[in-house]
Amino acid sequence: MDFSMHQRIRAGDPAAFRQLFQEHSGAVLQHAARVSGDRAGAEDVMAVVFLEAWRLREKLRDEGSTPRPWLMGITVNVLRNRARAARRHAAALARMPPPEPSPDFADELVGRLADHEQLLAARTALERLRRGEREVFALCVWAGLSYPEAAAALGIPVGTVRSRLSRARTRLRALAEKELRRAARDHPEPLRAVGQVQGGRMVPARSDKEWTG
């Protein structure tokens, strides 16, 4: 196995690190956007990931044919830290006095896009999974990592990846369908949008490989 790329990254070769960014920044950005549900925030996550990768470059080991699992492991840690910071911020806001009431126009947008409802249901269901299940699902299904790559990214055995992913798929399907039924009860007659999926069923999540295959 040729680990010259790994060696150049560890040595701080700017050209090698630029190549690392060019080859993997898209995957990091897409993964962060899917996990966080925030495209603008995902760009911040991507920037932090590559700053951390530069800082931790000497820890890149000569394993596998690509540094992608190592980079995605850094992405998982950055997302964890970001989620903890968001929870602390929310807790701090909860301790503050409630703001003065102001006009709320959000109800005008309810029911406009059926695909939005489906994505929201999937997002809500995903948040109800255990963190380990959620991370494995996001890496394997959304980011398209293999079981060994996801195991390397998370620092867990391959068997644990398999079992967590199996549980995540089962629970996510049930939770998403429950959330869609709840949304249908709350908004029984949403306005239809072009491209709406008939029948109220969520389009199942697929990996990038499945979409492009």
C-alpha positions as a printed NumPy array, in Angstrom:
array([[  0.   ,   0.   ,   0.   ],
       [  1.361,   3.41 ,  -0.995],
       [  1.038,   5.777,   1.959],
       [  2.965,   8.66 ,   0.37 ],
       [ -0.113,  10.9  ,   0.573],
       [ -0.44 ,  10.213,   4.294],
       [  3.239,  10.948,   4.793],
       [  3.025,  14.244,   2.942],
       [  0.005,  15.32 ,   5.002],
       [  1.794,  14.456,   8.243],
       [  4.833,  16.444,   7.07 ],
       [  2.642,  19.505,   6.509],
       [  3.028,  19.57 ,   2.731],
       [  0.686,  22.4  ,   1.545],
       [  0.112,  20.734,  -1.831],
       [ -0.922,  17.46 ,  -0.171],
       [ -3.267,  19.265,   2.191],
       [ -4.752,  21.22 ,  -0.697],
       [ -5.381,  17.921,  -2.468],
       [ -6.996,  16.551,   0.696],
       [ -9.351,  19.535,   0.754],
       [-10.188,  19.3  ,  -2.952],
       [-10.972,  15.593,  -2.777],
       [-12.936,  15.465,   0.489],
       [-14.345,  18.923,   1.323],
       [-17.539,  18.177,  -0.598],
       [-18.188,  15.002,   1.391],
       [-17.509,  16.802,   4.681],
       [-19.821,  19.682,   3.747],
       [-22.639,  17.386,   2.639],
       [-22.353,  15.232,   5.747],
       [-22.362,  18.265,   8.055],
       [-25.367,  19.76 ,   6.254],
       [-27.374,  16.556,   6.51 ],
       [-26.559,  15.956,  10.167],
       [-27.055,  19.557,  11.31 ],
       [-29.867,  20.502,   8.916],
       [-28.113,  23.838,   8.464],
       [-26.312,  24.496,   5.16 ],
       [-24.739,  27.766,   6.293],
       [-23.637,  26.198,   9.567],
       [-22.251,  23.219,   7.657],
       [-19.795,  25.517,   5.884],
       [-18.528,  26.649,   9.283],
       [-18.219,  23.011,  10.343],
       [-16.221,  22.209,   7.211],
       [-13.822,  25.063,   7.905],
       [-13.293,  23.883,  11.485],
       [-12.805,  20.276,  10.324],
       [ -9.938,  21.175,   8.019],
       [ -8.375,  23.453,  10.622],
       [ -8.494,  20.523,  13.04 ],
       [ -7.147,  18.179,  10.37 ],
       [ -4.157,  20.488,   9.903],
       [ -3.621,  20.715,  13.654],
       [ -3.909,  16.937,  14.085],
       [ -2.138,  15.956,  10.853],
       [  0.639,  14.091,  12.677],
       [ -1.971,  11.681,  14.077],
       [ -2.962,  10.424,  10.613],
       [ -2.006,   6.73 ,  10.567],
       [ -1.001,   4.616,   7.598],
       [ -4.252,   2.648,   7.405],
       [ -6.562,   2.084,   4.461],
       [ -6.177,   3.518,   1.011],
       [ -7.6  ,   6.964,   1.793],
       [ -7.533,   9.483,   4.672],
       [-11.321,   9.861,   4.368],
       [-12.254,   7.824,   7.493],
       [ -9.768,   9.866,   9.574],
       [-11.25 ,  13.087,   8.193],
       [-14.827,  11.962,   8.809],
       [-13.887,  11.022,  12.372],
       [-12.779,  14.621,  12.884],
       [-16.081,  15.767,  11.349],
       [-18.059,  13.66 ,  13.83 ],
       [-16.16 ,  15.2  ,  16.756],
       [-16.672,  18.751,  15.466],
       [-20.408,  18.095,  15.078],
       [-20.56 ,  16.693,  18.609],
       [-18.862,  19.788,  20.014],
       [-21.17 ,  22.04 ,  18.008],
       [-24.242,  20.19 ,  19.296],
       [-23.045,  20.502,  22.897],
       [-22.469,  24.227,  22.425],
       [-25.964,  24.604,  20.937],
       [-27.501,  22.79 ,  23.923],
       [-25.646,  25.05 ,  26.357],
       [-26.789,  28.103,  24.41 ],
       [-30.394,  26.892,  24.416],
       [-30.225,  26.225,  28.157],
       [-28.884,  29.74 ,  28.745],
       [-31.693,  31.246,  26.673],
       [-34.245,  29.195,  28.595],
       [-33.104,  30.853,  31.819],
       [-33.728,  34.325,  30.409],
       [-37.072,  36.157,  30.825],
       [-39.499,  35.545,  27.923],
       [-39.431,  38.217,  25.199],
       [-42.307,  40.584,  24.541],
       [-44.916,  39.037,  22.204],
       [-44.526,  39.973,  18.552],
       [-46.463,  39.123,  15.376],
       [-45.71 ,  35.637,  14.081],
       [-46.223,  34.963,  10.388],
       [-44.941,  31.387,  10.468],
       [-48.434,  29.911,  10.177],
       [-48.742,  31.408,   6.703],
       [-46.055,  29.019,   5.494],
       [-47.494,  25.824,   6.993],
       [-48.313,  23.179,   4.421],
       [-46.674,  24.945,   1.466],
       [-44.179,  22.217,   0.574],
       [-44.885,  18.53 ,   1.085],
       [-41.239,  17.615,   0.6  ],
       [-40.376,  20.024,   3.392],
       [-42.776,  18.156,   5.683],
       [-41.138,  14.876,   4.765],
       [-37.629,  16.214,   5.38 ],
       [-38.752,  17.692,   8.68 ],
       [-40.273,  14.368,   9.715],
       [-37.049,  12.566,   8.841],
       [-34.981,  15.169,  10.696],
       [-37.222,  14.953,  13.793],
       [-37.093,  11.161,  13.739],
       [-33.303,  11.162,  13.345],
       [-32.903,  13.399,  16.388],
       [-34.796,  10.831,  18.463],
       [-32.273,   8.104,  17.753],
       [-29.462,   7.432,  20.201],
       [-26.349,   9.403,  19.339],
       [-24.393,   6.297,  18.356],
       [-27.162,   5.098,  16.042],
       [-27.55 ,   8.557,  14.546],
       [-23.836,   8.896,  13.802],
       [-23.56 ,   5.447,  12.225],
       [-26.663,   6.066,  10.09 ],
       [-25.352,   9.412,   8.879],
       [-21.909,   8.043,   8.014],
       [-23.05 ,   4.84 ,   6.304],
       [-26.266,   5.969,   4.624],
       [-25.687,   9.653,   3.929],
       [-21.905,   9.887,   3.64 ],
       [-21.622,   6.487,   1.952],
       [-18.833,   5.127,   4.141],
       [-18.327,   1.381,   4.253],
       [-18.715,  -0.448,   7.566],
       [-14.919,  -0.582,   8.124],
       [-14.561,   3.115,   7.217],
       [-17.359,   4.118,   9.599],
       [-15.794,   1.943,  12.302],
       [-12.454,   3.697,  11.769],
       [-14.111,   7.128,  11.822],
       [-15.905,   6.423,  15.111],
       [-13.263,   4.222,  16.727],
       [-15.622,   1.281,  17.264],
       [-15.699,  -2.35 ,  16.014],
       [-17.235,  -3.145,  12.637],
       [-19.793,  -5.404,  14.337],
       [-20.976,  -2.469,  16.424],
       [-21.448,  -0.415,  13.254],
       [-23.595,  -3.16 ,  11.742],
       [-25.795,  -3.594,  14.81 ],
       [-26.248,   0.147,  15.355],
       [-27.148,   0.702,  11.716],
       [-29.701,  -2.103,  11.796],
       [-31.343,  -0.648,  14.905],
       [-31.213,   2.865,  13.449],
       [-32.967,   1.832,  10.228],
       [-35.757,   0.045,  12.111],
       [-36.337,   2.833,  14.62 ],
       [-36.007,   5.615,  12.049],
       [-38.644,   4.097,   9.788],
       [-41.142,   3.767,  12.636],
       [-40.406,   7.215,  14.059],
       [-40.609,   8.957,  10.674],
       [-43.949,   7.353,   9.846],
       [-45.291,   8.344,  13.259],
       [-44.093,  11.915,  12.74 ],
       [-45.722,  12.097,   9.3  ],
       [-49.028,  10.851,  10.749],
       [-48.801,  13.49 ,  13.455],
       [-48.11 ,  16.199,  10.878],
       [-51.063,  15.018,   8.794],
       [-53.346,  15.324,  11.823],
       [-52.077,  18.826,  12.591],
       [-52.33 ,  19.999,   8.964],
       [-54.918,  17.802,   7.214],
       [-55.101,  19.874,   4.012],
       [-51.638,  21.259,   3.138],
       [-51.185,  23.237,  -0.036],
       [-49.636,  21.026,  -2.686],
       [-46.357,  21.918,  -4.342],
       [-44.853,  20.8  ,  -7.61 ],
       [-43.096,  17.493,  -7.138],
       [-45.055,  16.463,  -4.061],
       [-44.858,  12.771,  -3.309],
       [-48.288,  11.168,  -3.312],
       [-49.502,   9.044,  -0.448],
       [-47.695,  10.897,   2.333],
       [-44.778,   8.465,   2.485],
       [-41.276,   9.632,   3.117],
       [-38.678,   9.04 ,   0.415],
       [-36.21 ,   6.645,   2.039],
       [-32.733,   7.976,   2.718],
       [-30.1  ,   6.642,   0.365],
       [-26.375,   6.897,   0.186],
       [-24.682,   9.051,  -2.445],
       [-23.62 ,   5.842,  -4.154],
       [-27.248,   4.703,  -4.436],
       [-28.339,   7.999,  -5.982],
       [-25.527,   8.111,  -8.492],
       [-25.649,   4.403,  -9.265]])
